[in-house]
Short mmCIF file of C-alpha atoms and ligand atoms in Angstrom, two decimals:
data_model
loop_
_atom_site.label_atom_id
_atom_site.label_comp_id
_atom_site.label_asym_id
_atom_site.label_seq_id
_atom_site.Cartn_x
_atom_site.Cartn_y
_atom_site.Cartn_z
CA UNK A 1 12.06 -51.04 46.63
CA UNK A 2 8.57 -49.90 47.59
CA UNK A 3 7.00 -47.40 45.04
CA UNK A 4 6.66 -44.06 46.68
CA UNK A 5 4.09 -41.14 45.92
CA UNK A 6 4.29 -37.94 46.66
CA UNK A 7 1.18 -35.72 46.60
CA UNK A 8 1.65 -31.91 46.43
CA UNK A 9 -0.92 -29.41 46.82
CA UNK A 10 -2.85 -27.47 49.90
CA UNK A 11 -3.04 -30.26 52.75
CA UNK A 12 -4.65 -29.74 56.13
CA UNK A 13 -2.77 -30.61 59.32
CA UNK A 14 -3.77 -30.48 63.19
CA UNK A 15 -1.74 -30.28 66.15
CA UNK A 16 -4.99 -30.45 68.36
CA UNK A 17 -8.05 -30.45 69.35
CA UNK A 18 -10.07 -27.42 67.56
CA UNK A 19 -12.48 -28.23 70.13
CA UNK A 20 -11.13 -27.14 72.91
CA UNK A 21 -8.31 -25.06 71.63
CA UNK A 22 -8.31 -21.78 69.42
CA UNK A 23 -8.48 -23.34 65.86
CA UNK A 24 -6.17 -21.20 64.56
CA UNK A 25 -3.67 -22.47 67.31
CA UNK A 26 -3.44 -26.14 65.60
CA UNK A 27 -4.92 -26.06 62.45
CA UNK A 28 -3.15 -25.78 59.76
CA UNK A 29 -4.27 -25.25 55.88
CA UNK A 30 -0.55 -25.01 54.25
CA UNK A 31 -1.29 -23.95 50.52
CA UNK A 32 2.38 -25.53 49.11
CA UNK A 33 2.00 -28.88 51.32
CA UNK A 34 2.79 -32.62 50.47
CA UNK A 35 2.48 -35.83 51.21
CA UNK A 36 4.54 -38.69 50.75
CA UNK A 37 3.16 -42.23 50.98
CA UNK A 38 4.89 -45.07 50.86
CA UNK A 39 3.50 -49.11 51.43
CA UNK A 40 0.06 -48.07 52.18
CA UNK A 41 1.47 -45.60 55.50
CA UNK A 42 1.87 -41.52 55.35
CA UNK A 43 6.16 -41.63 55.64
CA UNK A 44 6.24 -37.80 55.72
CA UNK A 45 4.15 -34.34 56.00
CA UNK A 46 5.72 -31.23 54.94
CA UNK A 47 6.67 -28.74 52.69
CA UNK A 48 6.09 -29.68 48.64
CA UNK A 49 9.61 -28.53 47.90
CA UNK A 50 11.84 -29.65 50.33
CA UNK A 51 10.03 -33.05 50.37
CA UNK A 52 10.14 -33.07 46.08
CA UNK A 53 14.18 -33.02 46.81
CA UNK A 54 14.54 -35.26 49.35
CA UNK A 55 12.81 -37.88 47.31
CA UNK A 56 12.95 -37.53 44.11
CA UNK A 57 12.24 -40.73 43.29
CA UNK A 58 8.63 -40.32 44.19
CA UNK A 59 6.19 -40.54 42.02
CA UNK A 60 4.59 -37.39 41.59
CA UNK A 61 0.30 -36.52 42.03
CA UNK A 62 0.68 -32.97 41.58
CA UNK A 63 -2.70 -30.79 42.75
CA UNK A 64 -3.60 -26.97 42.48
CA UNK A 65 -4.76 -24.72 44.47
CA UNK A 66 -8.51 -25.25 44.33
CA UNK A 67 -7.56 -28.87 45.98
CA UNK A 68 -6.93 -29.65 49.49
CA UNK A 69 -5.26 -32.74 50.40
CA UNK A 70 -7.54 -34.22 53.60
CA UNK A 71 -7.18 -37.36 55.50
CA UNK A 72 -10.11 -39.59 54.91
CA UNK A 73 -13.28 -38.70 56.37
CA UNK A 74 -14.51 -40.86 59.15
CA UNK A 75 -18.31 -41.93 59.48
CA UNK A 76 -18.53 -42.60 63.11
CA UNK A 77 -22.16 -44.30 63.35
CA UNK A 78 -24.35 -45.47 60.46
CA UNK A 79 -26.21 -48.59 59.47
CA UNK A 80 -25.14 -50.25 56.03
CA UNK A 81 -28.26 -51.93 56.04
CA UNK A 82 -30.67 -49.05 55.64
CA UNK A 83 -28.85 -47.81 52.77
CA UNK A 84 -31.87 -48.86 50.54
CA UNK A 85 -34.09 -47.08 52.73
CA UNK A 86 -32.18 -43.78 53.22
CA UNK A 87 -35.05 -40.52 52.36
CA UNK A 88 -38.02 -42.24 53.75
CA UNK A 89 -40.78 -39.74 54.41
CA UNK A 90 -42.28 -38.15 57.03
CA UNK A 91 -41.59 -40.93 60.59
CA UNK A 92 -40.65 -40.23 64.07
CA UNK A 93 -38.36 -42.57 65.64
CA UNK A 94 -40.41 -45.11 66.29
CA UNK A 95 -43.06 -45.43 63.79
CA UNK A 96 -39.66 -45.01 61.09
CA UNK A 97 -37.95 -48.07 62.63
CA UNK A 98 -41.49 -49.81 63.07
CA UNK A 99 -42.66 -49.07 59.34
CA UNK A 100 -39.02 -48.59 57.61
CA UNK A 101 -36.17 -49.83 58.81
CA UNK A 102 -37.34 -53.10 60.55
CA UNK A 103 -38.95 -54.31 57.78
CA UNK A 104 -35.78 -53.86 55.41
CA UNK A 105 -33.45 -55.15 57.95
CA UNK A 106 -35.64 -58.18 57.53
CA UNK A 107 -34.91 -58.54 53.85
CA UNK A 108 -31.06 -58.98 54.84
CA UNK A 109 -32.13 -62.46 56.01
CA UNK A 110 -30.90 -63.34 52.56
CA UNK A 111 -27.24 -63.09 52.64
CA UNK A 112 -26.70 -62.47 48.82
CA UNK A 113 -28.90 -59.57 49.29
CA UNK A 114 -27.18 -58.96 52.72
CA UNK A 115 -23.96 -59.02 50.08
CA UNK A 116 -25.22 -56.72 47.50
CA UNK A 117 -26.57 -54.07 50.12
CA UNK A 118 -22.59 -53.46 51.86
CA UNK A 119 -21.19 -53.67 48.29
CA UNK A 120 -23.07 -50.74 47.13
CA UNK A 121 -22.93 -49.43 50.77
CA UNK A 122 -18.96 -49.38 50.59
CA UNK A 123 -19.04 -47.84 46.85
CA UNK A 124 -21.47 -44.83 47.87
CA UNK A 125 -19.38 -43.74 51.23
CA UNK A 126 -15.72 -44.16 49.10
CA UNK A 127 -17.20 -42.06 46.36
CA UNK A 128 -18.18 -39.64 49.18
CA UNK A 129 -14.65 -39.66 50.40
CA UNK A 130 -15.18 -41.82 53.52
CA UNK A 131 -12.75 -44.23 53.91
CA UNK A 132 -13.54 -45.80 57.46
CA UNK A 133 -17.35 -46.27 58.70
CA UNK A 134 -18.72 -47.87 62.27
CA UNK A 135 -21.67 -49.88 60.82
CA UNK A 136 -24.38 -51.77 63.00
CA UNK A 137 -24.97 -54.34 60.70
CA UNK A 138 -28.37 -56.60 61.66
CA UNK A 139 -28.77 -59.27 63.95
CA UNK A 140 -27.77 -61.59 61.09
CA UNK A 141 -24.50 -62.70 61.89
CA UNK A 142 -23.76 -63.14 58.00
CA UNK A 143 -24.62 -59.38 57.78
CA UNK A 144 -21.19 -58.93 59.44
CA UNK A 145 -19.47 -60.96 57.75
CA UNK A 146 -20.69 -59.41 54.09
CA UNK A 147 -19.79 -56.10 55.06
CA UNK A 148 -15.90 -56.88 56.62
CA UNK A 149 -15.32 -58.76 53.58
CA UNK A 150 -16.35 -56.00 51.36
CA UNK A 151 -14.41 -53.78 53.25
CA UNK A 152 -11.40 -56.21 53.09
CA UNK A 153 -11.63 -56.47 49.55
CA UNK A 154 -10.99 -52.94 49.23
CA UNK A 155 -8.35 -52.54 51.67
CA UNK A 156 -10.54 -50.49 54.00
CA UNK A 157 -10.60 -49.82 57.75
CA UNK A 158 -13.61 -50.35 59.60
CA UNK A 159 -15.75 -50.79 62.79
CA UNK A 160 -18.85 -52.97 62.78
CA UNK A 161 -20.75 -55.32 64.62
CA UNK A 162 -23.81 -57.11 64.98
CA UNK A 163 -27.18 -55.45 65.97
CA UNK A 164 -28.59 -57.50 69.28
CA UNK A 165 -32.30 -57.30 69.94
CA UNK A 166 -34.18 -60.03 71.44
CA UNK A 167 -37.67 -57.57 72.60
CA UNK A 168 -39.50 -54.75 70.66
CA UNK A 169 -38.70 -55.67 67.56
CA UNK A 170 -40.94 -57.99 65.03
CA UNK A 171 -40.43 -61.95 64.19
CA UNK A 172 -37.36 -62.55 62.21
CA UNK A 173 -35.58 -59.78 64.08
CA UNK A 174 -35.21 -61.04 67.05
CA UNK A 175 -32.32 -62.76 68.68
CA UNK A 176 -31.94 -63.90 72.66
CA UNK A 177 -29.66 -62.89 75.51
CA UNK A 178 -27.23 -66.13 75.22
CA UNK A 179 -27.35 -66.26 70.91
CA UNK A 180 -26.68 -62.00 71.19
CA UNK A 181 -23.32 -63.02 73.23
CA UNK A 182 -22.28 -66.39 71.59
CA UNK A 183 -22.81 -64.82 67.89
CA UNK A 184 -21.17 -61.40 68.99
CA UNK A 185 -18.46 -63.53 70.32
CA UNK A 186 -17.25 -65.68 67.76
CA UNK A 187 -17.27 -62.54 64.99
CA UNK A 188 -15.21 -60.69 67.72
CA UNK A 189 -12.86 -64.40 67.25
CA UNK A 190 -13.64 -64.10 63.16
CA UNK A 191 -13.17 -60.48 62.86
CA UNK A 192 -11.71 -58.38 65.36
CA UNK A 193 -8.03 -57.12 64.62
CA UNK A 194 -8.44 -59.00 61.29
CA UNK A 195 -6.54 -56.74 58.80
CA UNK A 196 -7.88 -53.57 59.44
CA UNK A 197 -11.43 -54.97 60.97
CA UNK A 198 -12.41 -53.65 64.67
CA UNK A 199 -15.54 -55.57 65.94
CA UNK A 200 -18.00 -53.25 67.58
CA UNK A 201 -20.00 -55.19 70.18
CA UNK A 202 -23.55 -53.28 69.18
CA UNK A 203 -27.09 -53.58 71.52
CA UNK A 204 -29.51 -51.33 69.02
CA UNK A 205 -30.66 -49.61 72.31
CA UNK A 206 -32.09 -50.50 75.59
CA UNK A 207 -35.75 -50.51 74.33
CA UNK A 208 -34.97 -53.36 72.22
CA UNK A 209 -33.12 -55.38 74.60
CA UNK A 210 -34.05 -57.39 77.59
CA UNK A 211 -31.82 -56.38 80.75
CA UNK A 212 -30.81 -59.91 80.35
CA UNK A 213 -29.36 -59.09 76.62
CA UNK A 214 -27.86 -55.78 78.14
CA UNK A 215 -25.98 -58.13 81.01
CA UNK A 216 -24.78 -60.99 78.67
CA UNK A 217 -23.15 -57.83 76.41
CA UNK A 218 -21.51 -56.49 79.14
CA UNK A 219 -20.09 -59.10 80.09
CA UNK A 220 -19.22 -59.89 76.63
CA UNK A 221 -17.29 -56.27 76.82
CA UNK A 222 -15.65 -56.79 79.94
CA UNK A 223 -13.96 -60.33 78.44
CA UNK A 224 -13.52 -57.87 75.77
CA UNK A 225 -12.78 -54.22 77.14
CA UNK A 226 -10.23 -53.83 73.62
CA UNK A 227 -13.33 -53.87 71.42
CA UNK A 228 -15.69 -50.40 70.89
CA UNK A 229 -19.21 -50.57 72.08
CA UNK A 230 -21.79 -48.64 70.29
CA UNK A 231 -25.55 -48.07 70.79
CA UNK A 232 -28.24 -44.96 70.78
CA UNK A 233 -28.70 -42.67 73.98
CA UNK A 234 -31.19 -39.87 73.97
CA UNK A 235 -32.34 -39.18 70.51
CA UNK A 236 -35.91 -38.40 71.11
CA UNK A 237 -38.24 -36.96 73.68
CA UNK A 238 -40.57 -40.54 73.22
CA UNK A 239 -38.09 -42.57 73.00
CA UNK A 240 -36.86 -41.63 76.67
CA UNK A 241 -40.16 -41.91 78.05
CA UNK A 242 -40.17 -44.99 76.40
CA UNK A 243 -36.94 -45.95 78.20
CA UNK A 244 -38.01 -45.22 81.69
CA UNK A 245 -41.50 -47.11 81.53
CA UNK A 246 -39.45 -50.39 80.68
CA UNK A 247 -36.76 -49.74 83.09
CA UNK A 248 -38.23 -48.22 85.88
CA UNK A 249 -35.43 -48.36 88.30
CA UNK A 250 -32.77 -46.99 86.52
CA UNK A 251 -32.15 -42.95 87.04
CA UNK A 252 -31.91 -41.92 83.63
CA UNK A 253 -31.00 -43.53 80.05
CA UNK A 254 -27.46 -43.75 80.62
CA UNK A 255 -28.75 -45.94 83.99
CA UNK A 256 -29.49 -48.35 81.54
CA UNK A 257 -26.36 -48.89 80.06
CA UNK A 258 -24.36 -48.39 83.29
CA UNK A 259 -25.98 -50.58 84.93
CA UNK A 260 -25.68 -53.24 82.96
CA UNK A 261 -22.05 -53.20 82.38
CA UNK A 262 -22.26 -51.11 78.77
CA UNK A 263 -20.46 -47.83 79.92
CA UNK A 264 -16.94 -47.25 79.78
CA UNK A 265 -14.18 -45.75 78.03
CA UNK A 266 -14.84 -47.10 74.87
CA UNK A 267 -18.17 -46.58 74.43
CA UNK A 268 -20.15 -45.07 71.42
CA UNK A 269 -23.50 -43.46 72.18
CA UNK A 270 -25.11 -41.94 69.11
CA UNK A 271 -27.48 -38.76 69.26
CA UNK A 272 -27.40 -37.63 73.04
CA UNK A 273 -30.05 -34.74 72.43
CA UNK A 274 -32.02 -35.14 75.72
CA UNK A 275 -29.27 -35.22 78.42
CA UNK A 276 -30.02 -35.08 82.00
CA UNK A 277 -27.18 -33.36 84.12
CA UNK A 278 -26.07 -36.81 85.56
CA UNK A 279 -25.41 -38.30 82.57
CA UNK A 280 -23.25 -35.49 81.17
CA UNK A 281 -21.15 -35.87 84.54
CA UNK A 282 -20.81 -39.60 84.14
CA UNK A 283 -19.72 -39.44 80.38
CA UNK A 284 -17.54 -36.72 81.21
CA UNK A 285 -16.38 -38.72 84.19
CA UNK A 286 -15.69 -42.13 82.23
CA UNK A 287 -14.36 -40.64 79.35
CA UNK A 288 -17.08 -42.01 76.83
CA UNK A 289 -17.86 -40.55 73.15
CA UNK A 290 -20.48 -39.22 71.89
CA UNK A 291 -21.65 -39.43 68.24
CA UNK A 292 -23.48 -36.42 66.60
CA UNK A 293 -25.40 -37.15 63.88
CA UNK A 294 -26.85 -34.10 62.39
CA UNK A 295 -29.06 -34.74 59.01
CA UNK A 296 -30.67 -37.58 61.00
CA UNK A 297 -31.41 -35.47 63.75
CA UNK A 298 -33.31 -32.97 61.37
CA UNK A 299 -34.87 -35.50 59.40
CA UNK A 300 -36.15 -37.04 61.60
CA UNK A 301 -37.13 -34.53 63.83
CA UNK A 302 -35.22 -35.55 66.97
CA UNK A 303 -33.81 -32.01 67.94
CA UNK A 304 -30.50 -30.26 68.79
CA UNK A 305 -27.24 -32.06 69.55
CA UNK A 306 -24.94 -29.61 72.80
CA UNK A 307 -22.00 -29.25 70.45
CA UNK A 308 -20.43 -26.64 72.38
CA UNK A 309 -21.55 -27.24 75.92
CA UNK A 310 -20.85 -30.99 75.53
CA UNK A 311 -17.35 -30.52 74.08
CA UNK A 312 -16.62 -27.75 76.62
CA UNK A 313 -16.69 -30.96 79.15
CA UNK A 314 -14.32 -32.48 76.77
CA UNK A 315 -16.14 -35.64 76.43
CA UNK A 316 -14.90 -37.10 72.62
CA UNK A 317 -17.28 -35.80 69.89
CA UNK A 318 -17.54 -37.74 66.55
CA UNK A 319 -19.36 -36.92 63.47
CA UNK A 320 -21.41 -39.24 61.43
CA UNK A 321 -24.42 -39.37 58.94
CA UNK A 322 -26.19 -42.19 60.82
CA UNK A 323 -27.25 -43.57 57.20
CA UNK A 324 -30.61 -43.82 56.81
CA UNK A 325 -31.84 -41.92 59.55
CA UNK A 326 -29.47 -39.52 58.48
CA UNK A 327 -30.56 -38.25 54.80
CA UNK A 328 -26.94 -38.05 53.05
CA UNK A 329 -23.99 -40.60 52.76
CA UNK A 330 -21.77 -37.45 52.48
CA UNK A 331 -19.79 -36.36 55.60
CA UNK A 332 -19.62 -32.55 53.81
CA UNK A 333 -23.14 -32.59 53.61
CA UNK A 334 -23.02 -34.04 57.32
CA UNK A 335 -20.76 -30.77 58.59
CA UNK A 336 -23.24 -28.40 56.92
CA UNK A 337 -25.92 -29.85 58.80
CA UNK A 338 -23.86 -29.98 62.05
CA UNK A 339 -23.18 -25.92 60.77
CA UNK A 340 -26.65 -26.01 60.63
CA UNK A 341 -27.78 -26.87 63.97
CA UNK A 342 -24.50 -24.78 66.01
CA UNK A 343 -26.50 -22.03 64.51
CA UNK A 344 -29.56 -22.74 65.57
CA UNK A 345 -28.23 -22.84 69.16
CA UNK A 346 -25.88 -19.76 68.88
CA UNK A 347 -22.95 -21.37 68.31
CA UNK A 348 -21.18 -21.86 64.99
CA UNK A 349 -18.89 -24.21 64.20
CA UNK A 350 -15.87 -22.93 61.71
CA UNK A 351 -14.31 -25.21 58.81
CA UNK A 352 -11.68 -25.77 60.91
CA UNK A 353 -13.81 -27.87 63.49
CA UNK A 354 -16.31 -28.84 60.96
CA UNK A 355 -13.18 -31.09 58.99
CA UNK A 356 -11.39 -32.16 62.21
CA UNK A 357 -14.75 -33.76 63.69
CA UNK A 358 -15.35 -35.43 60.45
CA UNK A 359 -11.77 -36.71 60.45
CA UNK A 360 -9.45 -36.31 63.27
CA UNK A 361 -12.28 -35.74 65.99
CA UNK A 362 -14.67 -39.41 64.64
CA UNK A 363 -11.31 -41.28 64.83
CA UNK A 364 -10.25 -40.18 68.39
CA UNK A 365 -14.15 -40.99 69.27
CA UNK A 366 -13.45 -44.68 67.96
CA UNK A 367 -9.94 -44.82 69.97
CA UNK A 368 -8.70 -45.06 65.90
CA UNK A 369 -6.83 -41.40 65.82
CA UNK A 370 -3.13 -43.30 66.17
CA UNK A 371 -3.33 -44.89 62.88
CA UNK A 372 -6.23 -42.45 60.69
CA UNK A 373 -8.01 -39.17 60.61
CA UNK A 374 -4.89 -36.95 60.19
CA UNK A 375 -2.42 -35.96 57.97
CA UNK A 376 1.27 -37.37 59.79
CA UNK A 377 4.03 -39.80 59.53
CA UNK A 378 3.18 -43.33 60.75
CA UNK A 379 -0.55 -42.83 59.94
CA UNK A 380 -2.43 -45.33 57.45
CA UNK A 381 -2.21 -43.30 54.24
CA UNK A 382 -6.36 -43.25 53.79
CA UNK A 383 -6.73 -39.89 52.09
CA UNK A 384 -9.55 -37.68 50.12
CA UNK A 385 -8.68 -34.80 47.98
CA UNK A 386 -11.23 -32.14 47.75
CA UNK A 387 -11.90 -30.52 44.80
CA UNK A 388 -12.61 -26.49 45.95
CA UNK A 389 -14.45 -25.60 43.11
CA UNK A 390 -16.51 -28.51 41.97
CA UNK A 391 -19.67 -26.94 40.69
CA UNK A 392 -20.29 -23.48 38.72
CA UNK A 393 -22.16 -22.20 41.93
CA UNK A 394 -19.51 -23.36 44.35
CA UNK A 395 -16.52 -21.96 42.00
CA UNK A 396 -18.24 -18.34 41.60
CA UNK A 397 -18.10 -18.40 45.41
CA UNK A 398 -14.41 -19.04 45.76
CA UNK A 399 -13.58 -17.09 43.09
CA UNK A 400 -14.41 -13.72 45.36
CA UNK A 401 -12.84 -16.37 48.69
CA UNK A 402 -9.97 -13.86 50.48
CA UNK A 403 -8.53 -17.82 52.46
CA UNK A 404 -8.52 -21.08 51.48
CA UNK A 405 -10.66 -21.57 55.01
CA UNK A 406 -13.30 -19.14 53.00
CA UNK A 407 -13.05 -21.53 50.01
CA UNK A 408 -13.37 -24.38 52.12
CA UNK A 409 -16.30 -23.58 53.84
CA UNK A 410 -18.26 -23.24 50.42
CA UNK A 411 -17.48 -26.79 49.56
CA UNK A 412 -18.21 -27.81 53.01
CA UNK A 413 -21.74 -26.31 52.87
CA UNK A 414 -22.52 -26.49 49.53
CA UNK A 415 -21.02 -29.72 47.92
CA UNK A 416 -21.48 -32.98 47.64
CA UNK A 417 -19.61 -36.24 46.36
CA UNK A 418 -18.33 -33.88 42.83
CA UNK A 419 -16.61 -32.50 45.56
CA UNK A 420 -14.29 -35.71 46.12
CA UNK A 421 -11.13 -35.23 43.24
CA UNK A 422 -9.59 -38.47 44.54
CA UNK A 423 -9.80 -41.13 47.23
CA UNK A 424 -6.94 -43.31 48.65
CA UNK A 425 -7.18 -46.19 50.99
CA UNK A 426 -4.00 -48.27 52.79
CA UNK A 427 -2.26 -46.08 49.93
CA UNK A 428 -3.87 -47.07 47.00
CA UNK A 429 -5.95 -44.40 44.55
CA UNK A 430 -9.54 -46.03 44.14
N1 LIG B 501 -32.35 -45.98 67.50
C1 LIG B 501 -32.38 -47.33 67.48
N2 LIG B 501 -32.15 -47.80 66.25
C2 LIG B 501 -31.96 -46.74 65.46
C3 LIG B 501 -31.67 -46.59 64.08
O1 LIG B 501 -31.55 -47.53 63.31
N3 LIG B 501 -31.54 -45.30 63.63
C4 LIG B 501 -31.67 -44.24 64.45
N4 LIG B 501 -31.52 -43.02 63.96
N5 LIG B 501 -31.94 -44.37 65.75
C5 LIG B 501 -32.09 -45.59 66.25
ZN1 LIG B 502 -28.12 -45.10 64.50
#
């Protein structure tokens, strides 16, 4: 008979979308919750007590009540790659891909180092409580392959895919229209639906691809409309000049994409700072998600992400640290920043939204919310339990907390990975 464990303690539970609905109308902190997991799925979601009866054959994983039983967080746009590279000073766009990143991603030409760099990715986001990440990867092929494995080997969901750029970018990091769609198609054949791989089909961003590239991926997308596309849109005020001196047909950034075949449904478009009008209505229109990514978008200086006005259209909104733009592998130190910046524009985000787009809300944005990112029966049991008082300055603050949302909001802003008490993936403690 399969083992069976029950975990009792505060758990978190939505019934919607905080987003667009009163929080407080489906989100639910219940402070003598359980969860019972059994062969790697959630089975059940409910009361500690009447679930500790009904099975007592579970085995029990008993928290208090400075814990909160989470689902695992969801990183919904970084690059593994750049993990070595993450807190490099003082770049705009860019000059930071120019004199940082491209020059790294070169260095994963070698495949055992390509190896070594996911491995140690993989081990910093679990011990940060992520348990599923959408990577770009580099235009190495075998940079794919590295990372799924890793993420096999430990039993984890993810999305990732290789980087295509065959313009803008230096020797050795360079690819072509026709190798971009016959390398992205035979990981799609390797990868994609493998266990619990998804294969992102992933142009960096028009400025580094031909229109040619951008065609042969769309057409790549259209043989394969089940597969996630992800790419950048609007992250900084050059970087859209940029776009419309090399495409100087198309009406906006978006144009680019859309006209090429790259916009639909299942789409990914990090940043989106510098919207036009049009392109709101068209991603609104299509359905499309957008990826907010708020320590890179301080760091490096690329400005304010629409939070509210964006999911007031009710286009999907994910969450992700965008590792190493982004200057944290932590997805609590991710919401503070997205805290951070609703601030800045008026508009606050509450714990309740800040831990749904980190879990519930990334998942839904990577068409992944019927199997993770919430706490309910049938889901993949990929969990992260929060520990509420983690640090001496954290605890003093909950100790004068009058809700567990109070308490929450302390770790949120103030914690880090001594925040994470315990990680499953596919129903296993790591
Ligand atoms: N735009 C194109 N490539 C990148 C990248 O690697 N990081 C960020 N933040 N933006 C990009
Ligand atoms: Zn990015």
């Amino acid at each position: 008979m399969t083992q069976k464990t029950l975990l009792t303690g505060p758990t978190l539970r939505f019934s919607g979308n905080p987003m667009t609905r009163p929080w407080p109308d489906v989100v639910t902190l219940d402070t003598e919750g359980a969860v019972l997991i059994s062969g790697g799925m959630i089975e059940a979601v409910g009361k500690a007590a009447e679930l500790r009866a009904a099975h007592p054959e579970a085995e029990d994983v008993a928290h208090g009540k400075h814990r909160l039983i989470c689902p695992g967080f969801v990183d919904a746009h970084a690059h593994y790659p750049q993990t070595a590279i993450i807190a490099s000073w003082g770049k705009r766009l860019i000059d930071w891909l120019n004199d940082y990143t491209f020059p790294e991603e070169m260095r994963l030409a070698d495949p055992a180092y390509a190896r070594k760099i996911a491995e140690r990715y993989l081990d910093l986001i679990l011990a940060n409580g992520t348990t599923t990440v959408a990577s770009y990867c580099t235009i190495h092929p075998h940079s794919v392959d590295v990372l799924f494995e890793a993420a096999e080997k430990r039993g984890q969901r993810i999305v990732a895919g290789k980087t295509c750029m065959d313009r803008n970018a230096p020797d050795g990091l360079r690819d072509s229209a026709q190798s971009a769609y016959d390398d992205s198609k035979a990981l799609i054949a390797r990868w994609h639906g493998r266990g619990r791989a998804t294969y992102a089909i992933t142009p960096r961003f028009s400025p580094t691809s031909t229109p040619e590239q951008l065609s042969a991926l769309g057409a790549l997308w259209a043989e394969h409309s089940e597969c996630p596309m992800q790419t950048h849109l609007s992250e900084q005020v050059d970087e859209v000049a940029w776009v419309r001196n090399l495409f100087p047909s198309a009406r906006d950034y978006l144009d680019t994409y859309e006209t090429h075949g790259l916009l639909g449904e299942r789409g990914l478009y990090g940043h989106a700072i510098h919207l036009e009008p049009r392109e709101v209505d068209r991603l609104a229109e299509v359905g499309a998600a957008l990826v907010h990514c708020p320590t890179s978008n301080t760091f490096i200086g690329s400005g304010l992400f629409d939070m509210a006005g964006l999911a007031a259209r009710r286009i999907p909104i994910g969450l992700a640290t965008d590792t190493g733009g982004g200057s944290s592998f932590s997805m609590l130190r991710t919401m503070a920043a997205a805290y951070e910046i609703g601030q800045l524009r008026g508009t606050p985000l509450h714990a309740a939204q800040l831990i749904w787009l980190a879990t519930a809300g990334s998942a839904r944005s990577l068409h992944l919310h019927d199997r993770i990112g919430s706490l309910a029966a049938g889901m993949e049991a990929d969990l992260c339990v929060l520990d509420l008082a983690s640090t001496p300055g954290i605890a003093q603050r909950v100790a004068e907390a009058e809700s567990q949302w109070e308490a929450l909001f302390a770790t949120i802003m103030m914690g880090d990975d001594r925040a994470i008490a315990e990680v499953w993936v596919n129903g296993v403690r790591q």
